[in-house]
mmCIF file of C-alpha atoms and ligand atoms in Angstrom:
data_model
loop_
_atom_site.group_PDB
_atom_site.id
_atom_site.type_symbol
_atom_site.label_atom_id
_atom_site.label_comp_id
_atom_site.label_asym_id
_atom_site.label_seq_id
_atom_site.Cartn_x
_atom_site.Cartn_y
_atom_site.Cartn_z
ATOM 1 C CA UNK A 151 -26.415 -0.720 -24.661
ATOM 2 C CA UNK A 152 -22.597 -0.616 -23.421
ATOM 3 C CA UNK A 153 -22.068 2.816 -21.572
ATOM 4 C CA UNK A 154 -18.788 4.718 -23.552
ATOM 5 C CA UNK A 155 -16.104 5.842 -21.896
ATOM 6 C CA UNK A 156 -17.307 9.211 -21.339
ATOM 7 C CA UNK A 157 -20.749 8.508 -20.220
ATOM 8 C CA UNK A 158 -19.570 5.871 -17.444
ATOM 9 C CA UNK A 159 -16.814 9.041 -15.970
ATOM 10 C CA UNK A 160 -20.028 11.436 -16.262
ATOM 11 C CA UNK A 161 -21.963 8.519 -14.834
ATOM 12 C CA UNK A 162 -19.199 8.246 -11.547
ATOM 13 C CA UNK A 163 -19.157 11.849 -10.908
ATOM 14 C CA UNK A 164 -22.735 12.283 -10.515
ATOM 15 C CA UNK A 165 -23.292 9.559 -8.338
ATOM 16 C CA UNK A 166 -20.132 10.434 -6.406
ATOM 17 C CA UNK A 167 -21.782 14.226 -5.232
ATOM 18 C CA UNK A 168 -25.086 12.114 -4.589
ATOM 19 C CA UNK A 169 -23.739 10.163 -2.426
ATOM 20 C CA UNK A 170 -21.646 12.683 -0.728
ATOM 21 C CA UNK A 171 -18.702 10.192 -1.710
ATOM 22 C CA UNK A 172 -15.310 11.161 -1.759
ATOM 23 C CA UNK A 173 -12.927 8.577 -4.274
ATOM 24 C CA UNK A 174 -9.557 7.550 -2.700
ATOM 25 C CA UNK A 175 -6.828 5.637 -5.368
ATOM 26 C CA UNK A 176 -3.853 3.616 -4.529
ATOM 27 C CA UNK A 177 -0.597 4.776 -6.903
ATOM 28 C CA UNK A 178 -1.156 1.661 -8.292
ATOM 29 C CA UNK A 179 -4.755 1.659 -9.667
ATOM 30 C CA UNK A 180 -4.904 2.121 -13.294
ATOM 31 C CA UNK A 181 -4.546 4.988 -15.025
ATOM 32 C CA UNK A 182 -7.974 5.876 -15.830
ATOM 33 C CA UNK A 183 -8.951 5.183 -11.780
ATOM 34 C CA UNK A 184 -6.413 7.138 -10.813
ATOM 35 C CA UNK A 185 -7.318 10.299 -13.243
ATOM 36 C CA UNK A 186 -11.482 10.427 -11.594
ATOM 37 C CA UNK A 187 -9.693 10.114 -7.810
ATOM 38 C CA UNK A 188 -10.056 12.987 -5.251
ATOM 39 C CA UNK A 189 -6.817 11.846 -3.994
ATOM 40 C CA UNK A 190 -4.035 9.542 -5.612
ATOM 41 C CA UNK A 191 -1.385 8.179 -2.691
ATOM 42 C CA UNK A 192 0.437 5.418 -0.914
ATOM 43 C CA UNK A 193 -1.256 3.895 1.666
ATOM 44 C CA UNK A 194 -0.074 6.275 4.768
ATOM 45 C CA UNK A 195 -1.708 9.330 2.921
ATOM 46 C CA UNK A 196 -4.249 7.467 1.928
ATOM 47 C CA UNK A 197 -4.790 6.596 5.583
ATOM 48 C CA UNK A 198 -4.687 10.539 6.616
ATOM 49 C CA UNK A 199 -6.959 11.413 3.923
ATOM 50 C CA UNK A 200 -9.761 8.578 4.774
ATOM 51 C CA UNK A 201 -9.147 9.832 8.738
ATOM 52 C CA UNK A 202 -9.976 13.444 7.431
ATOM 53 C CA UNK A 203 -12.761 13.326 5.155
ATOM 54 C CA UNK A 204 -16.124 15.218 5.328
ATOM 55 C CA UNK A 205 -17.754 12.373 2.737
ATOM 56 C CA UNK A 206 -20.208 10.607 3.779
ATOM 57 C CA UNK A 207 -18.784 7.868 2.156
ATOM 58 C CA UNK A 208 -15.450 6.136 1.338
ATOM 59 C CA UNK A 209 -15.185 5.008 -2.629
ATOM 60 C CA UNK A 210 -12.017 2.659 -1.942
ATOM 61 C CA UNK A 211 -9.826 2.034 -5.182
ATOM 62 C CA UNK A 212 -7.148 0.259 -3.947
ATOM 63 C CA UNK A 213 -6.713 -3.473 -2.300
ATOM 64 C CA UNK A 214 -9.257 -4.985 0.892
ATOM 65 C CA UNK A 215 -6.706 -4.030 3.556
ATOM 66 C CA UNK A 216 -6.787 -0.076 2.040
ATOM 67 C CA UNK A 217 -10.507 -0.142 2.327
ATOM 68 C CA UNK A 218 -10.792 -1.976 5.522
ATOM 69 C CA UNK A 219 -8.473 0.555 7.513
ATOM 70 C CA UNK A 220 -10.733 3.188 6.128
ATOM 71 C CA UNK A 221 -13.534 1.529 7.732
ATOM 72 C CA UNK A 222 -11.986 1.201 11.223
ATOM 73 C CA UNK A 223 -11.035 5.090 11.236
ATOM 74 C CA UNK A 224 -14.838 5.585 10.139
ATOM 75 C CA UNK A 225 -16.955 3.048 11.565
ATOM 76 C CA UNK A 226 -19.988 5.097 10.802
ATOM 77 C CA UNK A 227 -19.481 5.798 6.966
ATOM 78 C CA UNK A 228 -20.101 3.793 4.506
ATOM 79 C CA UNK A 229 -17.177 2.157 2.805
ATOM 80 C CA UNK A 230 -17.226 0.700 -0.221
ATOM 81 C CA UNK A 231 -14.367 -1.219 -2.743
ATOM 82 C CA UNK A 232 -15.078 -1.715 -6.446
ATOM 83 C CA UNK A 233 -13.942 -5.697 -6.320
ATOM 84 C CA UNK A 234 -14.120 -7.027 -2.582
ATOM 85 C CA UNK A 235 -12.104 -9.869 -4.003
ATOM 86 C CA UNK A 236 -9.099 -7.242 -4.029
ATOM 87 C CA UNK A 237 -6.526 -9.032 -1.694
ATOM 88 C CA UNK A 238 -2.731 -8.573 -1.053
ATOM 89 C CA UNK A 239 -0.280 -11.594 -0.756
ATOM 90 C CA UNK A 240 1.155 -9.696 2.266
ATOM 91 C CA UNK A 241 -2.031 -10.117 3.974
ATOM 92 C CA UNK A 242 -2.898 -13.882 3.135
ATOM 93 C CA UNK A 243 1.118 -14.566 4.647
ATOM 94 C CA UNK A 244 -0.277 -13.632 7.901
ATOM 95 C CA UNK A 245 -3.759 -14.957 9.217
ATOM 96 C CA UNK A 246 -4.694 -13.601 12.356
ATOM 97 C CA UNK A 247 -5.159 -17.012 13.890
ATOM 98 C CA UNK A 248 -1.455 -17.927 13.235
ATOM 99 C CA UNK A 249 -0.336 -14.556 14.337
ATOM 100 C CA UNK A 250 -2.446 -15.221 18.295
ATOM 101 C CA UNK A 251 -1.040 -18.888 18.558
ATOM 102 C CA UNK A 252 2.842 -17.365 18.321
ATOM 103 C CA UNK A 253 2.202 -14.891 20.637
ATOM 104 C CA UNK A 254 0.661 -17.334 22.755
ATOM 105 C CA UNK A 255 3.135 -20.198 22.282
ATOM 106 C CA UNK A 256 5.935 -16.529 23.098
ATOM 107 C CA UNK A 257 4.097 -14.841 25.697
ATOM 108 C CA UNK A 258 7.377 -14.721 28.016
ATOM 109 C CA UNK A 259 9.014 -12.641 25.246
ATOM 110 C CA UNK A 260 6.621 -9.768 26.153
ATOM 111 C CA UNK A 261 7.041 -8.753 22.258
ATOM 112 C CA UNK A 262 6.540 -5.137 20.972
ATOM 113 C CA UNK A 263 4.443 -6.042 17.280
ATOM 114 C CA UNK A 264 4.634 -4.073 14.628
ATOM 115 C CA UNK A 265 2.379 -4.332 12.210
ATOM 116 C CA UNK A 266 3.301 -3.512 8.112
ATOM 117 C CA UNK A 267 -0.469 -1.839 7.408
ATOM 118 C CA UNK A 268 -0.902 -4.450 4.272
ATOM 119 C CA UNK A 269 -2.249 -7.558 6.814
ATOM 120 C CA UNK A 270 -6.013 -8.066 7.870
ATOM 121 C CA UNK A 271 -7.717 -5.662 10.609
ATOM 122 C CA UNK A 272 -7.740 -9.039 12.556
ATOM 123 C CA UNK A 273 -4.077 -8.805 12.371
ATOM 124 C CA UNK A 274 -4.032 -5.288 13.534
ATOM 125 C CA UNK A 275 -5.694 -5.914 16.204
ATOM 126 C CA UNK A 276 -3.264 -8.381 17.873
ATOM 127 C CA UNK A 277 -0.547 -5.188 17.459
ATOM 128 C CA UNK A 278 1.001 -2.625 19.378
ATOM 129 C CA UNK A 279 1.613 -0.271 16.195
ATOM 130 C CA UNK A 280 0.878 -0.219 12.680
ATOM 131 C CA UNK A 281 3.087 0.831 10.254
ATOM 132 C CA UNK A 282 3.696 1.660 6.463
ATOM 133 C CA UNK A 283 6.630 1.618 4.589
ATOM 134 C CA UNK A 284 6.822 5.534 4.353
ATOM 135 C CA UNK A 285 6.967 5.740 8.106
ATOM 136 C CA UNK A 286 8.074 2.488 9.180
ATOM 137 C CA UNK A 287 12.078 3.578 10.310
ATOM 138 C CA UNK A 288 10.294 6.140 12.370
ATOM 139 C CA UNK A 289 7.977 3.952 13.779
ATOM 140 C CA UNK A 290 10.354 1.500 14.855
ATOM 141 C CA UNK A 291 12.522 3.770 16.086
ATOM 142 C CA UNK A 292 9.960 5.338 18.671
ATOM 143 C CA UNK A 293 9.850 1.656 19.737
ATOM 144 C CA UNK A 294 10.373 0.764 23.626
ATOM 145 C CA UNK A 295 14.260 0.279 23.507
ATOM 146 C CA UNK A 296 13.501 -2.710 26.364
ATOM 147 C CA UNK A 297 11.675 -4.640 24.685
ATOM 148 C CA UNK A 298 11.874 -7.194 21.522
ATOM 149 C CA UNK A 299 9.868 -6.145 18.393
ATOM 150 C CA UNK A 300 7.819 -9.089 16.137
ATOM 151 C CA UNK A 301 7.714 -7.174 12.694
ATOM 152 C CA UNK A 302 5.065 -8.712 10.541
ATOM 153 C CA UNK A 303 4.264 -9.885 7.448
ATOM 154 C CA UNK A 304 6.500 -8.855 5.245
ATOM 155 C CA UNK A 305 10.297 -10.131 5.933
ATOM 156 C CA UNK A 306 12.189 -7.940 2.979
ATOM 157 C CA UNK A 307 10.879 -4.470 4.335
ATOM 158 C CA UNK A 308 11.193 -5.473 8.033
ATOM 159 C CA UNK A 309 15.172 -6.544 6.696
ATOM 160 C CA UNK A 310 15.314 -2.684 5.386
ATOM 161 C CA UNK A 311 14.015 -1.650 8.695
ATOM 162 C CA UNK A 312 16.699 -3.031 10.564
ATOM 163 C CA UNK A 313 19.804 -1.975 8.338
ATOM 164 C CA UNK A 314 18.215 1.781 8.543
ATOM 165 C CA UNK A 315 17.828 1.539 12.575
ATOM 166 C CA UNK A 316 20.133 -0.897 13.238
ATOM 167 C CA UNK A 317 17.366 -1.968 15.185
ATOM 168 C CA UNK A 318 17.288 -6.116 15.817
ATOM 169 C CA UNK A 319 13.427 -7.461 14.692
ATOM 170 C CA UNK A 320 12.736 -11.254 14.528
ATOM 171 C CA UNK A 321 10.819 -11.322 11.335
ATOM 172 C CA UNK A 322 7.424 -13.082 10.005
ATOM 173 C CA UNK A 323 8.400 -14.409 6.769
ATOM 174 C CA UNK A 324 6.122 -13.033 4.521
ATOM 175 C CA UNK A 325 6.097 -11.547 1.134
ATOM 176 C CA UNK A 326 4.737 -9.605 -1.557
ATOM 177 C CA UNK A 327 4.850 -11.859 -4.334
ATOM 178 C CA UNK A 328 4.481 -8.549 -6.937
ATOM 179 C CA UNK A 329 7.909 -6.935 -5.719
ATOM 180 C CA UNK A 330 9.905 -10.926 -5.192
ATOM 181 C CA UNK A 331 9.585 -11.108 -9.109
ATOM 182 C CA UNK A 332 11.968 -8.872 -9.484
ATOM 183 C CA UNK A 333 15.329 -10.586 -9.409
ATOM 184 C CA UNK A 334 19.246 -9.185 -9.083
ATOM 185 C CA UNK A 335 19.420 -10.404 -12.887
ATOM 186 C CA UNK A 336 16.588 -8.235 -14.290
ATOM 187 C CA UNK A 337 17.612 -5.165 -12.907
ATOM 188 C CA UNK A 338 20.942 -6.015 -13.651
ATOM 189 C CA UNK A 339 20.429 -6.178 -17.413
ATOM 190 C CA UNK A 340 17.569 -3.072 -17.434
ATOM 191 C CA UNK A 341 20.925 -0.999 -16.064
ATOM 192 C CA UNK A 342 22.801 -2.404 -18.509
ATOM 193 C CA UNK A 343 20.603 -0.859 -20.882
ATOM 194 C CA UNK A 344 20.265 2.226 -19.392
ATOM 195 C CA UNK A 345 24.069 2.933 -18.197
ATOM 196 C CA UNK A 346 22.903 6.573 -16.619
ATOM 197 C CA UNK A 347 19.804 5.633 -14.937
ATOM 198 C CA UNK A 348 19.263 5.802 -11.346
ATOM 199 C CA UNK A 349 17.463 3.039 -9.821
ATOM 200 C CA UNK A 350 14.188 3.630 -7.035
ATOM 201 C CA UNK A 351 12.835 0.418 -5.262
ATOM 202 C CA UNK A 352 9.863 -0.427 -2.948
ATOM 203 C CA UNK A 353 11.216 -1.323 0.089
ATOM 204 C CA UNK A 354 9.220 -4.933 -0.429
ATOM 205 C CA UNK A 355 11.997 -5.973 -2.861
ATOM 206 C CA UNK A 356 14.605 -8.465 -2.026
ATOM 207 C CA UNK A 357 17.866 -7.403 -0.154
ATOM 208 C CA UNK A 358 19.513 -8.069 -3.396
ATOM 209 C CA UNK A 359 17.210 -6.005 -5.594
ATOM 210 C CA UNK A 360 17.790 -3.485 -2.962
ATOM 211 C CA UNK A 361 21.473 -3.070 -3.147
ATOM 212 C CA UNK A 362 21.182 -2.118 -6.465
ATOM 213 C CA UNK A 363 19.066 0.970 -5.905
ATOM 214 C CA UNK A 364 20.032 4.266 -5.400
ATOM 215 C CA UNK A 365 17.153 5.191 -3.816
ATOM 216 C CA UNK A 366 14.442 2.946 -1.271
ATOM 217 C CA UNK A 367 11.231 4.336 -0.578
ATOM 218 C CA UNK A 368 7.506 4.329 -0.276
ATOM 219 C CA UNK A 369 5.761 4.910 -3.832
ATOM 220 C CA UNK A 370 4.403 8.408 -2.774
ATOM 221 C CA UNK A 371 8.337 9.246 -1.940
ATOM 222 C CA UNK A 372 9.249 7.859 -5.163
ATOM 223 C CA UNK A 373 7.209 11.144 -6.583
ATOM 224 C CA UNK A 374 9.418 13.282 -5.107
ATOM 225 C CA UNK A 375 12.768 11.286 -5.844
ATOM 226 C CA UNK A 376 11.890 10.763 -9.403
ATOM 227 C CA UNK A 377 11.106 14.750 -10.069
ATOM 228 C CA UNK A 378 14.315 15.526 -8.034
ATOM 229 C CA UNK A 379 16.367 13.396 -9.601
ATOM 230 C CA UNK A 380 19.333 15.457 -11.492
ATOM 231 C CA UNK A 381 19.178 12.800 -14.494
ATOM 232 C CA UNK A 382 16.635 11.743 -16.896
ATOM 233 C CA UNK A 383 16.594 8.366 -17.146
ATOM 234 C CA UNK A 384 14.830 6.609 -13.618
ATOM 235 C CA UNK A 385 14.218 2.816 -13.364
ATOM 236 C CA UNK A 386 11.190 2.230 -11.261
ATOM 237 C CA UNK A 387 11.156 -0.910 -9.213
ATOM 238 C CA UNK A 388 7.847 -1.601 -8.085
ATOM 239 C CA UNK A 389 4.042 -2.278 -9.542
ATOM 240 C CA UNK A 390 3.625 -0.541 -13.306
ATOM 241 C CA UNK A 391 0.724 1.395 -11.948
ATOM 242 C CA UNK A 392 3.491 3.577 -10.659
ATOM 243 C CA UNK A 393 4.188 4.859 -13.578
ATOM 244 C CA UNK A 394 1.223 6.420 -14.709
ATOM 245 C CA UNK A 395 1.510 8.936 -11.376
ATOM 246 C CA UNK A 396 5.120 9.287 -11.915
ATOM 247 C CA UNK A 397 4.523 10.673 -15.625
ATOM 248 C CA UNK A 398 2.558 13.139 -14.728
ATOM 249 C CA UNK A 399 4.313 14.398 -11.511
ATOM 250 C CA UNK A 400 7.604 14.179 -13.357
ATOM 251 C CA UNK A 401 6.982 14.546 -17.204
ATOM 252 C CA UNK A 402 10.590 15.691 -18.192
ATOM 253 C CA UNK A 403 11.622 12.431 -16.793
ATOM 254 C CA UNK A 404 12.144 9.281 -18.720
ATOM 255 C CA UNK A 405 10.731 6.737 -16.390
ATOM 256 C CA UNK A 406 11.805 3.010 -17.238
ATOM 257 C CA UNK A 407 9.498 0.351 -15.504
ATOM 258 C CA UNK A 408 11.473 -2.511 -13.711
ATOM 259 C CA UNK A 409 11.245 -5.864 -15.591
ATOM 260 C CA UNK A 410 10.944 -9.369 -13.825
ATOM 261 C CA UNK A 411 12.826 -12.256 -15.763
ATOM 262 C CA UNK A 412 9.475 -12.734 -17.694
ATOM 263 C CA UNK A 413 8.279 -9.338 -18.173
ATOM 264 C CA UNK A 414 9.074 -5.964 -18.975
ATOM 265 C CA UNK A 415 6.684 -4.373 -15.966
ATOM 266 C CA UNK A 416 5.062 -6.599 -13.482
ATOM 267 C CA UNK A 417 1.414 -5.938 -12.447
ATOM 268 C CA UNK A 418 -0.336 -6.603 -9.061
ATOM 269 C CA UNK A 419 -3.423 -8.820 -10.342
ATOM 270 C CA UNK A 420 -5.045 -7.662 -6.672
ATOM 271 C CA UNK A 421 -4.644 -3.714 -7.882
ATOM 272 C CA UNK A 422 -5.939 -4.196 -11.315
ATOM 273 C CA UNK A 423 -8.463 -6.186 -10.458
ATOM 274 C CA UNK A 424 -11.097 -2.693 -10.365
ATOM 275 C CA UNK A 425 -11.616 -1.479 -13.236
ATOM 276 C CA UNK A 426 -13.895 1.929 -13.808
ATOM 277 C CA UNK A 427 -17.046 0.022 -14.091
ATOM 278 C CA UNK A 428 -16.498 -1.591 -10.845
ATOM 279 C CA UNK A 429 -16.019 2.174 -9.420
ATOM 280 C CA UNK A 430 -19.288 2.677 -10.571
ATOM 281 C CA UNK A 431 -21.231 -0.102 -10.051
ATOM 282 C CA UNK A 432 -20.100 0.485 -6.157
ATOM 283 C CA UNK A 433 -20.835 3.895 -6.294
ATOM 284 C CA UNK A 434 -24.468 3.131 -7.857
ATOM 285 C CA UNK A 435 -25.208 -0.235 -5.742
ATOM 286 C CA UNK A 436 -23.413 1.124 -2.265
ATOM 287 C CA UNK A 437 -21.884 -2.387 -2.120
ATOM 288 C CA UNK A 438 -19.605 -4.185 -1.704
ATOM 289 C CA UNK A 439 -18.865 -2.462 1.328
ATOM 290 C CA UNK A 440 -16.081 -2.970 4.485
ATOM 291 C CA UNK A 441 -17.722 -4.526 6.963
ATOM 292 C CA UNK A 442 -16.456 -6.290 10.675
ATOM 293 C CA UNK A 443 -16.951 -6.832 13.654
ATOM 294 C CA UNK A 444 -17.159 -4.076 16.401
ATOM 295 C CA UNK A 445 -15.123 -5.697 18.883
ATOM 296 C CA UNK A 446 -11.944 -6.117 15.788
ATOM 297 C CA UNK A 447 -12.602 -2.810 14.712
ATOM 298 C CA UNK A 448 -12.282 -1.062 18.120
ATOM 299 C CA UNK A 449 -8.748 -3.545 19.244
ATOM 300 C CA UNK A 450 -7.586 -2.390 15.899
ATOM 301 C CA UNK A 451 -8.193 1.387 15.669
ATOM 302 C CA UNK A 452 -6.207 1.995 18.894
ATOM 303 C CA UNK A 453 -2.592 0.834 16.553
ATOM 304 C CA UNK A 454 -3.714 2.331 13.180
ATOM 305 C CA UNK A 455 -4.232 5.826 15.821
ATOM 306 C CA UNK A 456 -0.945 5.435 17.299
ATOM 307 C CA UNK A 457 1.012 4.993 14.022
ATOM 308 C CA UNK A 458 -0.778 8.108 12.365
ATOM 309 C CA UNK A 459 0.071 10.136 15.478
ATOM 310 C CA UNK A 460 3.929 9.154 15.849
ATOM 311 C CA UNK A 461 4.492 9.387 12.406
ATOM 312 C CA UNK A 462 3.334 13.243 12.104
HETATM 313 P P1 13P B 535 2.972 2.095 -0.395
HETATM 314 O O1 13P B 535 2.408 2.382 0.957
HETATM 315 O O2 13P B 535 4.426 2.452 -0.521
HETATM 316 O O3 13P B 535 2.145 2.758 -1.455
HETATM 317 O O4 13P B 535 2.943 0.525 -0.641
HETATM 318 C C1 13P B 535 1.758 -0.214 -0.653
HETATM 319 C C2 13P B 535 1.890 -1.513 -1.306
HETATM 320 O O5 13P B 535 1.010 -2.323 -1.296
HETATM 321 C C3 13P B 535 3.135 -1.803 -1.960
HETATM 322 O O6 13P B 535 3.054 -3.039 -2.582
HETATM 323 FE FE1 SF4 B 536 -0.057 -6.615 -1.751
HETATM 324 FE FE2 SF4 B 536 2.095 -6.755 -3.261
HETATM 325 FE FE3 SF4 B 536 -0.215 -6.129 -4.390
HETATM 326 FE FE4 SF4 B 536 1.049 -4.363 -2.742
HETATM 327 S S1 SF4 B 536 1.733 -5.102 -4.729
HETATM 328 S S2 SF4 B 536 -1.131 -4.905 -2.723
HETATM 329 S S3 SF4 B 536 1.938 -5.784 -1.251
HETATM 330 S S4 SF4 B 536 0.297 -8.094 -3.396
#
């Protein structure tokens, strides 16, 4: 017989305090994920909280990169994801094989890399520093000033980067292919509709999507702009999970989700791939879990480290 609703949240929280589990949530995991979660975030508190945690193991709602740098801060806790097949586009722009042959083919430009956290823990471990887009203008400005930085994968928030340091990068060109829906046109005609909005972006938006916000930030920052914000209409441009946090942080606000040229909201499939019964299926089964190599896992602590110390 199909478990109801209720039962299968019952269900998670039981197993969750046998297992000694605590359950970590991206800001974009669906609503009902993110309402069971010990902690709801972007990915540089989720970071903190997976570095801190008593639990003896990590329930991972989020996408395979999220988990995976959970499991290289904890290499001897269990880690688990509800749908292993949870990927980012980010990460598939930037195998770690092409990544070592650049270098290699560039080794006389000595480069400083910085990392963008979405990319694979064999990624991480070619890098100097890792960063997020919450922290990444204070990451690369505690850069050496002498030498050049390699910013990878994604191109549009490395671009951001540099117009907030001034800061030259040469860029890997890749992208989130959730936030490059949005186009200058629908955002355009959403603020044509909504004359008194302000406009918040994810920093993994086009330059031109950019320009038109009033505000560029990391989703957990968009928490704070959105309740700050002295009017009531917000347009949110980013994945529609958003707005289920937002709502609740800021419920005076009318919070307008950011349409594509096909869509009123746009969805990460990678995100909404776990669903609830996933959650628990992972909880009850212990699997899938995070696992890699020692040798990765070691080369790529030592960046994930130095980012959550310089961005303090
Ligand atoms: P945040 O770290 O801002 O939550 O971004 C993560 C992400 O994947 C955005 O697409
Ligand atoms: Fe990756 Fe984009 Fe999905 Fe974020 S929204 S997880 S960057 S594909």
């Amino acid at each position: 017989m199909q478990a109801t609703a209720i039962d299968l949240k019952e269900e998670i929280l039981r197993l969750k305090k046998e297992r000694n589990a605590v359950i970590l949530a991206h800001n974009y995991q669906d609503g009902e994920i993110q309402d069971i979660a010990d902690y709801v975030g972007d990915s540089l508190g989720l970071a903190y909280k997976a570095q801190d945690t008593p639990a003896e193991v990590i329930a991972f709602c989020g996408v395979h990169f999220m988990a995976e740098t959970a499991k290289i801060l904890n290499p001897n806790k269990t880690v688990i994801l509800p749908d292993k097949d949870a990927g980012c586009s980010l990460e598939e722009s930037c195998p770690a094989e092409d990544l070592e042959a650049f270098l290699k083919a560039n080794t006389e430009k000595n480069y400083y890399v910085i990392a963008y956290i979405n990319c694979s823990g064999g990624v991480k471990a070619l890098c100097d520093v890792i960063c997020t887009s919450g922290n990444a203008v204070k990451i690369v400005n505690k850069a050496p000033a002498d030498r050049p930085i390699l910013f990878v994968p994604d191109a549009n928030l490395g671009a951001w980067v540099m117009e907030q340091t001034g800061r030259k990068m040469d860029l890997w060109q890749g992208s989130c292919y959730v936030h490059v829906e949005f186009t200058q046109n629908s955002i355009n005609k959403i603020k044509a509709e909504y004359p008194d909005a302000l406009v918040v972006a994810h920093p993994e938006c086009t330059t031109a999507v950019r320009l038109l916000a009033d505000e560029v930030c990391s989703t957990e920052k968009m928490v704070a702009y959105c309740k700050n914000a002295p009017v009531k209409d917000i347009i949110v441009v980013t994945e529609s999970g958003m707005l289920h946090r937002l709502q609740k942080e800021a419920p005076d606000k009318n919070l307008i989700p950011g349409p594509t040229d096909h869509c009123a909201c746009n969805d990460c499939k990678f995100m909404k791939m776990n669903t609830l019964q996933k959650l628990h299926d992972c909880l009850k089964n212990l699997s899938p879990s995070v696992e890699m190599p020692e040798d990765i896992r070691a080369r790529a602590e030592a960046p994930i480290i130095k980012m959550l110390e310089q961005s303090k």
